[in-house]
């Protein structure tokens, strides 16, 4: 059978595809594109319900055609790290953005950087890893969007913390940050 994962590994690795379509169909498997400091360029990008784009590196999409997450998951970092989308990003109601947080330094949590505009919906999943739990007042710059931001996430899921954690979001310039309101 076919592999369910394509890996683009190394800063010298560049994969140029026409239309990047990840995870479409009714099969039970999952289609995954993993970047390990790699670079993928596509005219259009679309992630369906069985799809995932994860890792560190850069993903280019043509101007005017956003990376569209109809379903499935975008997961920056490989515990943790930074994923850059050179272009626009659109996350729809069935889409999921999975972010890991393992500390307060920017190298300890995932970051998604979008050089164009973003339209947000769907789920933001925050996974606290390595036993890390935030303290009141700590801030995590999870998203950096250089263009316009429309809408917001429909729901936020918190993983690996005790119930009752209070948080908020702040926007400062191009950064969208998670702010811990309680320990």
C-alpha angles and dihedrals in degrees: 000000000000122000114254094216136059116197125200105193131186137021090268092054115104123173116190114195129171103223116004107210115172125187109000122151141050099274118123096237129090126238112217133186111195122191119198100186085317132139127228123185123194137165089223133006128202132173119199132195095281094042136101134181111193143160141048128312138054136311118193124202127179118264111267094024110084126204096260120208103197091165135332126062144297109202115180117205135015094253093335131350150113130281119191122202110198098205135020130327128211121184114188130203095276093045126104132205110199116199127181122209120193103156147344101272115091088242089060098061138047121262131194114201119193118188093195133038128308134214111195132201136128124050134339108200115198113196116191108208140189092028092293118154120180126237125223112281097023114134131205120195097214101161130034113188116180095190133048120313120217128192122338141246115299093218142001122218119200117204130192098011130104113262116266100051108152119210143160139193127240130191118211114174105305096346126097107196137189110227121198110226094183136021 
